[in-house]
Coordinates of C-alpha atoms in Angstrom, one line a residue:
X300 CA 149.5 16.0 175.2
X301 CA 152.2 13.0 174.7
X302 CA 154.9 14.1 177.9
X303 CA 155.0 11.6 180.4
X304 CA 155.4 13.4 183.9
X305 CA 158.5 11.6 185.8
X306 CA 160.8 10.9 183.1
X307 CA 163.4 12.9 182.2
X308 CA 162.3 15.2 179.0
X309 CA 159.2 15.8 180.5
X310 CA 157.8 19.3 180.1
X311 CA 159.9 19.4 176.6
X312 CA 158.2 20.2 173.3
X313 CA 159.3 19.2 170.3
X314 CA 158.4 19.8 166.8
X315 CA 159.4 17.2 164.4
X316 CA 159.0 17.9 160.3
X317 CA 160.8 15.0 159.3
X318 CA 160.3 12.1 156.9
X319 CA 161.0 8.5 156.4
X320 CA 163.7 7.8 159.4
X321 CA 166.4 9.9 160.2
X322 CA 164.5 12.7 162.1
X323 CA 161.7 11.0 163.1
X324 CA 163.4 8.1 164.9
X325 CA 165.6 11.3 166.5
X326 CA 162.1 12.4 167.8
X327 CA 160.8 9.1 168.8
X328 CA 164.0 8.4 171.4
X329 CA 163.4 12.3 172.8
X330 CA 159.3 10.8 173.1
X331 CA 161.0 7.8 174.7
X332 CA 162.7 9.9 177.3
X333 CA 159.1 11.8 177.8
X334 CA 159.4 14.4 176.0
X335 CA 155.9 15.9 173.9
X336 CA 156.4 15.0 170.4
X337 CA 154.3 17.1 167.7
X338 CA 154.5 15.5 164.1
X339 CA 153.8 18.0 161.4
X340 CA 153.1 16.6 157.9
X341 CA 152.2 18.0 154.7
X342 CA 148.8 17.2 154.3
X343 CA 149.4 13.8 152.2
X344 CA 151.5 12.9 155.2
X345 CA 154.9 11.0 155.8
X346 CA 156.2 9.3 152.7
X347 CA 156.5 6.2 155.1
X348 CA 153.4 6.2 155.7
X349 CA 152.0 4.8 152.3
X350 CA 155.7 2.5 152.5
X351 CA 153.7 -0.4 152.0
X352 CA 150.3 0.8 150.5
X353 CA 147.9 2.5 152.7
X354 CA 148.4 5.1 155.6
X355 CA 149.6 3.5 158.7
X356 CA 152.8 1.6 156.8
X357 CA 154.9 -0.8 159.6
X358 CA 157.6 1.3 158.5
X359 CA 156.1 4.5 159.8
X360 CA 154.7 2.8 162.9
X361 CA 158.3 1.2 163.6
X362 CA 159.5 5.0 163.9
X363 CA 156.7 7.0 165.2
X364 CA 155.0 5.6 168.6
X365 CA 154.4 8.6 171.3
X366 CA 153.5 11.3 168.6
X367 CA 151.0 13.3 167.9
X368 CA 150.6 14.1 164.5
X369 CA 148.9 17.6 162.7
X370 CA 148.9 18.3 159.0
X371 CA 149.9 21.8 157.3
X372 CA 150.2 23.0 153.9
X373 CA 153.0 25.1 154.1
X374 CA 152.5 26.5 150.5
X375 CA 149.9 28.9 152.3
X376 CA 150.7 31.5 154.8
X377 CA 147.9 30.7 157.2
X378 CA 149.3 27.2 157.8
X379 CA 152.9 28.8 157.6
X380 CA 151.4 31.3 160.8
X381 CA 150.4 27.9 162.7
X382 CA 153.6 26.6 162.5
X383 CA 155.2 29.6 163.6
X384 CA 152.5 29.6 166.8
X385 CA 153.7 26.0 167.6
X386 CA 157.5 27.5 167.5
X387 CA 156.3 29.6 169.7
X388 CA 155.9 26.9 172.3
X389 CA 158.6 24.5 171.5
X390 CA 161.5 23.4 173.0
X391 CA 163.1 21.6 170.0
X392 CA 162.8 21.9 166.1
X393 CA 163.3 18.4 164.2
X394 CA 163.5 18.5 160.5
X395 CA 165.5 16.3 157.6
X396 CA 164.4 18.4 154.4
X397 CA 167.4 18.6 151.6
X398 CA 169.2 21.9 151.9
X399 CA 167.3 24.7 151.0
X400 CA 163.5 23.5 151.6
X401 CA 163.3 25.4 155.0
X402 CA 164.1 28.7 153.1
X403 CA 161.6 27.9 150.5
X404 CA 158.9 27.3 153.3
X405 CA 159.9 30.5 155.0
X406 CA 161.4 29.2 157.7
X407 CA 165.6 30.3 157.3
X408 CA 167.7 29.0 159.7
X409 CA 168.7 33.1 160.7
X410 CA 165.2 33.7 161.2
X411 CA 164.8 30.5 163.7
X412 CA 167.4 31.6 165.4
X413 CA 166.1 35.4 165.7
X414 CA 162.6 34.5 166.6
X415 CA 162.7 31.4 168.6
X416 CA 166.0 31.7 170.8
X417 CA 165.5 29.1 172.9
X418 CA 164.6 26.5 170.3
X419 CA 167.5 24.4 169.3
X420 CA 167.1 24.0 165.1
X421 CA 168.2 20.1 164.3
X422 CA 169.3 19.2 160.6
X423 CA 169.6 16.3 159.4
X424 CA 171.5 15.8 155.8
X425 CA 172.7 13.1 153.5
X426 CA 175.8 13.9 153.2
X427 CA 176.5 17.4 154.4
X428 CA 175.3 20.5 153.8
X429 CA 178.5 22.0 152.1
X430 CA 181.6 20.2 149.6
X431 CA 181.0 18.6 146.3
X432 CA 178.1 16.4 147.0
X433 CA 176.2 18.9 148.8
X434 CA 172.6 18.9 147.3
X435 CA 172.7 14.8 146.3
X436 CA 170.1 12.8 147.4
X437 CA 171.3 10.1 150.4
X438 CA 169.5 7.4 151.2
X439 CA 170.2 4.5 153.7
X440 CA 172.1 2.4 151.3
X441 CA 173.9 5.5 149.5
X442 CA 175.5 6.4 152.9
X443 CA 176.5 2.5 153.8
X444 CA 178.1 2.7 150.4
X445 CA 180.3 6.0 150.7
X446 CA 181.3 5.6 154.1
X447 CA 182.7 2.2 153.9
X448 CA 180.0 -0.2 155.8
X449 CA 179.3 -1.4 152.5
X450 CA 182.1 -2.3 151.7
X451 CA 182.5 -4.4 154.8
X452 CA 179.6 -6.2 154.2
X453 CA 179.4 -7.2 150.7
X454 CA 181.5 -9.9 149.2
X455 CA 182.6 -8.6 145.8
X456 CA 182.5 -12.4 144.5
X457 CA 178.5 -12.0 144.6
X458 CA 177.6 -8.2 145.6
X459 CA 174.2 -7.3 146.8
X460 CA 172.4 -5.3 149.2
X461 CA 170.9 -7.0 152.6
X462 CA 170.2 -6.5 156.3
X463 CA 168.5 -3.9 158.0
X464 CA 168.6 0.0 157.6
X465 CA 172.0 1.1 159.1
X466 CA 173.2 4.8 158.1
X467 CA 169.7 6.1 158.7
X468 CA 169.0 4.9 162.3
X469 CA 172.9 5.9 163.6
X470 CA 172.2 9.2 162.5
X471 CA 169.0 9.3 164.5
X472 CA 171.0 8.0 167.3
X473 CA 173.5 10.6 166.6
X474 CA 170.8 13.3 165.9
X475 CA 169.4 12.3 169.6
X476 CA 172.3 12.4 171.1
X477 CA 173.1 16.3 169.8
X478 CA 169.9 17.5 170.5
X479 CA 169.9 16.5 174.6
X480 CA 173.2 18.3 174.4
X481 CA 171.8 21.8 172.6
X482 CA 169.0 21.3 175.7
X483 CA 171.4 21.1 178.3
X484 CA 173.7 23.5 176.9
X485 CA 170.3 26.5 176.5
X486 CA 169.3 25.6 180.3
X487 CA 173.3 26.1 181.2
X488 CA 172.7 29.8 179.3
X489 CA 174.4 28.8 176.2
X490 CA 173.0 30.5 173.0
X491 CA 170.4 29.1 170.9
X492 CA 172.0 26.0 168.9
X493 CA 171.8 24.6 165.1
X494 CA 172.5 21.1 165.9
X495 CA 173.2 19.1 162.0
X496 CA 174.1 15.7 161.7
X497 CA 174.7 13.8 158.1
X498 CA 174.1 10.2 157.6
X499 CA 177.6 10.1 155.9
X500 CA 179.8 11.2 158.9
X501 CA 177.5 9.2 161.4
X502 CA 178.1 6.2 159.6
X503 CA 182.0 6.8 159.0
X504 CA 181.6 7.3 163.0
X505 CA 180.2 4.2 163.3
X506 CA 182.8 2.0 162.5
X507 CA 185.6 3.3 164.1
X508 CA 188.1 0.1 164.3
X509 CA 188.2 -0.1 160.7
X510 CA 189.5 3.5 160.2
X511 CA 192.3 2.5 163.4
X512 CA 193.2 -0.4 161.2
X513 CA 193.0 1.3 157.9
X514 CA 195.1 3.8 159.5
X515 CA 197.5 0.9 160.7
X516 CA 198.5 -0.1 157.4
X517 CA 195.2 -3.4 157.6
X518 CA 194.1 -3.7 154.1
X519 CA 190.5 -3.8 156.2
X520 CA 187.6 -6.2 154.3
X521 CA 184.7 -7.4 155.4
X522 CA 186.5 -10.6 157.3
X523 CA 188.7 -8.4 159.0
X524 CA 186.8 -7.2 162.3
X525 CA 185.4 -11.1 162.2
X526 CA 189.2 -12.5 162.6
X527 CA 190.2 -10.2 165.6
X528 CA 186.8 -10.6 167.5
X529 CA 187.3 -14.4 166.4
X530 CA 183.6 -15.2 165.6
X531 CA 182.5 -17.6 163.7
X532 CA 178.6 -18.9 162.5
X533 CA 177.4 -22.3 161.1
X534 CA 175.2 -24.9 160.1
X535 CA 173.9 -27.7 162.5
X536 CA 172.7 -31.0 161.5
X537 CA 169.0 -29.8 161.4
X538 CA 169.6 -26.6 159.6
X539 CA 169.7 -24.3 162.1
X540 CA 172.6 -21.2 162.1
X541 CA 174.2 -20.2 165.1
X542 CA 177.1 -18.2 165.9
X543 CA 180.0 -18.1 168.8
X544 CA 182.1 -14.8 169.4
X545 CA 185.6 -15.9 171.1
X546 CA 187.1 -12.7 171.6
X547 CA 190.6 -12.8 172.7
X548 CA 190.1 -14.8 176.1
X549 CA 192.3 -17.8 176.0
X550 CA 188.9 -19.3 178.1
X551 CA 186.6 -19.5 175.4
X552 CA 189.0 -20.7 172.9
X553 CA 189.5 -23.5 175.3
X554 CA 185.9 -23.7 176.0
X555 CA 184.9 -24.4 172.4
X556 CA 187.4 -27.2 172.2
X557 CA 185.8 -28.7 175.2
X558 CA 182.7 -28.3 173.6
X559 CA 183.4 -29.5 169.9
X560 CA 186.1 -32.3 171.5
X561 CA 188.0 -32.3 168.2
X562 CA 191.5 -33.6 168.2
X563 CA 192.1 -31.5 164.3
X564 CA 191.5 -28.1 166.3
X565 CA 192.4 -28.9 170.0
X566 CA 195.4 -30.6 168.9
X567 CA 196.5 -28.7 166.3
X568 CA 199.6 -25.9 166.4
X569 CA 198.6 -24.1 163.7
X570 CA 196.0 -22.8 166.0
X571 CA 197.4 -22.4 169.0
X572 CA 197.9 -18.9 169.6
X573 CA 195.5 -15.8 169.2
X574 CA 198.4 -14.6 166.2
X575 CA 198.1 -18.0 164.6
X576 CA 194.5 -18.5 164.9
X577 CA 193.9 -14.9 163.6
X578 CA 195.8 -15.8 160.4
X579 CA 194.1 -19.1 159.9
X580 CA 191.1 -17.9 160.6
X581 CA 189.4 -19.2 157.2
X582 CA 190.2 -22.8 157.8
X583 CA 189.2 -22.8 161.1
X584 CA 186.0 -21.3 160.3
X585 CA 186.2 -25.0 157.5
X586 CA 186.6 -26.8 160.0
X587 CA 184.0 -25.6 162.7
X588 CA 181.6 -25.6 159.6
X589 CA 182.0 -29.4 159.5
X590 CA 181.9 -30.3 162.7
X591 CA 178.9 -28.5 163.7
X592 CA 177.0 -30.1 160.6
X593 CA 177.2 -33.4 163.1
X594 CA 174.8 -32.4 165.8
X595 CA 171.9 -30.6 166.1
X596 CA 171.0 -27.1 166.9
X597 CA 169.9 -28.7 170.4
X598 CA 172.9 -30.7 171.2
X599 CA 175.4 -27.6 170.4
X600 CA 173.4 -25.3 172.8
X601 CA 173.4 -28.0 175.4
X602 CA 177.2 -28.4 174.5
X603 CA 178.1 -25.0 174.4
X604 CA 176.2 -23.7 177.1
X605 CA 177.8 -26.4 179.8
X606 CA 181.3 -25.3 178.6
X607 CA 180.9 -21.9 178.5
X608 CA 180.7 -20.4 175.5
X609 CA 179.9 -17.6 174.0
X610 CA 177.1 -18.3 171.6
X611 CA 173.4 -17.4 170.2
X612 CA 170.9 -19.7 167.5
X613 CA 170.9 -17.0 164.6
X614 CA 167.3 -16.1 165.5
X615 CA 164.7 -15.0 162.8
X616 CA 163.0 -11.5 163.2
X617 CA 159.5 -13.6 164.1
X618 CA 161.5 -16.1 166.8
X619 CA 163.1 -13.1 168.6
X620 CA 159.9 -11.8 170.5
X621 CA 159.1 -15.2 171.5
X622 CA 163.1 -16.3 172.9
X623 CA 162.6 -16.7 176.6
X624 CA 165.1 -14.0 177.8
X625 CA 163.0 -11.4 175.4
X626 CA 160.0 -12.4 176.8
X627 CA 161.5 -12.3 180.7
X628 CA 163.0 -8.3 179.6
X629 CA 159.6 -7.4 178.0
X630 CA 161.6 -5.8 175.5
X631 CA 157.7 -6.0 173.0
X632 CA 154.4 -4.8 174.0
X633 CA 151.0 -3.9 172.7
X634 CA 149.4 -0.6 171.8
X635 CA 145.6 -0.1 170.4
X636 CA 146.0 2.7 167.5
X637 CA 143.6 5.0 166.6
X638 CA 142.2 2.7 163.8
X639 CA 140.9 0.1 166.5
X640 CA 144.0 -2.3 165.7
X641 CA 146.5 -3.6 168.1
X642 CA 150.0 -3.5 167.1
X643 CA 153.4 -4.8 168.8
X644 CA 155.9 -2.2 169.2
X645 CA 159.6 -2.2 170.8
X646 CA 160.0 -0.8 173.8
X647 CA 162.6 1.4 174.9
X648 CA 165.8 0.2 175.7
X649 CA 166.8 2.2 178.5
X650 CA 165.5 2.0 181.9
X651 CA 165.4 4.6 184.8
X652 CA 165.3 3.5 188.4
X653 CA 164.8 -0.1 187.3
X654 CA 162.0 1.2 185.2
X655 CA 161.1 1.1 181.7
X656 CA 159.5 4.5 180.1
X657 CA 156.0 3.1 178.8
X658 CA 154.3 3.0 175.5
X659 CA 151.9 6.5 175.9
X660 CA 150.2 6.0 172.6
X661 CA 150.8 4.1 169.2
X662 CA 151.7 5.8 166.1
X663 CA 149.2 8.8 165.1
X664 CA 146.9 8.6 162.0
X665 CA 147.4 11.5 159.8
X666 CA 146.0 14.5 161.5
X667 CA 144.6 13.1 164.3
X668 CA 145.6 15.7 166.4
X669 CA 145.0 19.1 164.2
X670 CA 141.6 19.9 166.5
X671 CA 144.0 19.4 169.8
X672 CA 146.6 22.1 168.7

């Protein structure tokens, strides 16, 4: 068993068949909440899984903790009966397959809904699962692209992908969010639900202000959302990158001036109004740029923080666990996997009567639960 008795989704079963992120982070924030998780793989497992070579891939592990995991071929009928005894006892069913597969395996959506009634059927597509681009392959980067993050990203001087996955984990979030709805709704006697989330609307979801601009008449870019939130990131002395976010409190605009003590900015109409300093936002992010190549990365945090401001060092993905509030929140902590190995993993963000939901087991290994179920 992976429930935890005393949070909330204890006593709920789920059954995930997804792949790569979508589904199984969905899974992974229901195992958060306590909920049983039951992985089912083809028998040469999650594609994640061999991300990186191997079978236990940090891409798999970063979306897979509090699972158990059980391998069947559904190409055969015996497994195909298995799955069908798991459905049995399930709460949820999780599964990101293109349109289609699910018939193929045997498992239609009107026969789900016939046979296990109180199982809510989660989809999760690229793009839909009707319109012109119904059947495309969507990956992370596809969905960015098509529903405008990209676009809001990349300067079209020098295009090129970066940063983390984005389109795949919102819809997980989205996905997440659906299913604790279709639960509540079943237990409030509501009929059995197909809950279906694409990465494409999730994503156009995402961004909301820029469609409220867009709609305003803003010829939206990827500077635009930086000039209203004013923030603004540079270079000190010793090569460090940090970044302040000035909002639109008069306060921290003074506060920065206090801290920079610069008569071209704090003196200086052209920037003396939100309007103004909106519209001039390029050469004041010139000017910052300058001044903060004078100190160091120390100096600016001693400055910054006695005035005010707010700010954050651009920290790397390795400096983050060790940062002193990280490390007070015990946002990371340690499981022992099934392979004898320990391995950090993030810990849930939310907390529930002050407390944090605790890591109940590391990622499975392939199969590693077929004898228990």
């Amino acid at each position: 068993m992976t429930g935890a008795a005393g949070l909330p989704l204890d006593g709920i079963r789920v059954i995930e068949m997804g792949t790569m992120i979508t589904a199984p982070l969905a899974a992974t924030i229901l195992a958060e909440m306590g909920a049983e998780v039951i992985k089912v793989e083809r028998p040469e497992g999650d594609p994640f899984r061999a991300f990186m070579g191997g079978q236990y891939a940090p891409h798999f592990r970063a979306y897979n903790k509090n699972k158990a995991s059980v391998t069947l071929d559904l190409s055969n009928e015996p497994d195909r009966q298995k799955l069908r005894q798991l459905l049995e006892t399930a709460d949820v069913l999780v599964e990101n397959f293109r349109p289609g597969v699910m018939d193929r395996l045997g498992f239609p959506a009107d026969m789900l809904a016939r046979d296990f009634p109180r199982v809510p059927n989660f989809k999760s597509k690229g793009v839909g699962t009707e319109g012109p681009y119904r059947g495309r392959p969507a990956c992370d980067t596809v969905a960015r692209a098509l529903s405008g993050i990209a676009h809001l990203k990349i300067d079209p001087a020098e295009p090129g992908i970066s940063g983390p996955t984005t389109s795949d984990n919102v819809s997980g979030m989205a996905a997440a969010q659906g299913i604790l709805a279709a639960l509540v709704g079943r237990d409030r006697g509501q009929a059995n639900r197909r809950v279906e989330v694409n990465m494409l609307e999730a994503s156009i979801a995402f961004t909301p202000d820029s469609f409220a601009m867009a709609d305003e008449g803003y010829d939206v870019d990827r500077l635009t959302r930086v000039r209203a939130s004013q923030s603004y990131a540079m270079t000190s002395s010793d090569g460090k990158v940090l970044v302040v976010h000035l909002s639109s409190a008069v306060k921290f605009w003074e506060a920065l001036l206090a801290a920079v003590d610069d008569p071209e900015l704090s003196g200086n109409p052209k920037f003396a109004t939100r309007d103004s300093r909106y519209e001039k936002y390029t050469e004041i992010q010139h000017v910052l740029a300058g001044l903060f190549r004078k100190r160091t990365l120390a100096e600016w945090v001693e400055r910054l923080s006695a005035n005010d401001v707010p700010f954050s060092p651009a920290l790397t993905t390795n400096e983050v666990p060790e940062n002193e509030q990280v490390r007070h929140l015990g946002t990371f902590t340690q499981g022992q996997a099934a392979d004898g190995k320990s391995y950090r993993f993030i810990n849930a963000p939310v907390r529930f009567d002050g407390k944090r939901p605790p890591l109940r087991r590391a990622p499975p290994l392939l199969g590693e639960d077929n004898d228990k179920f």
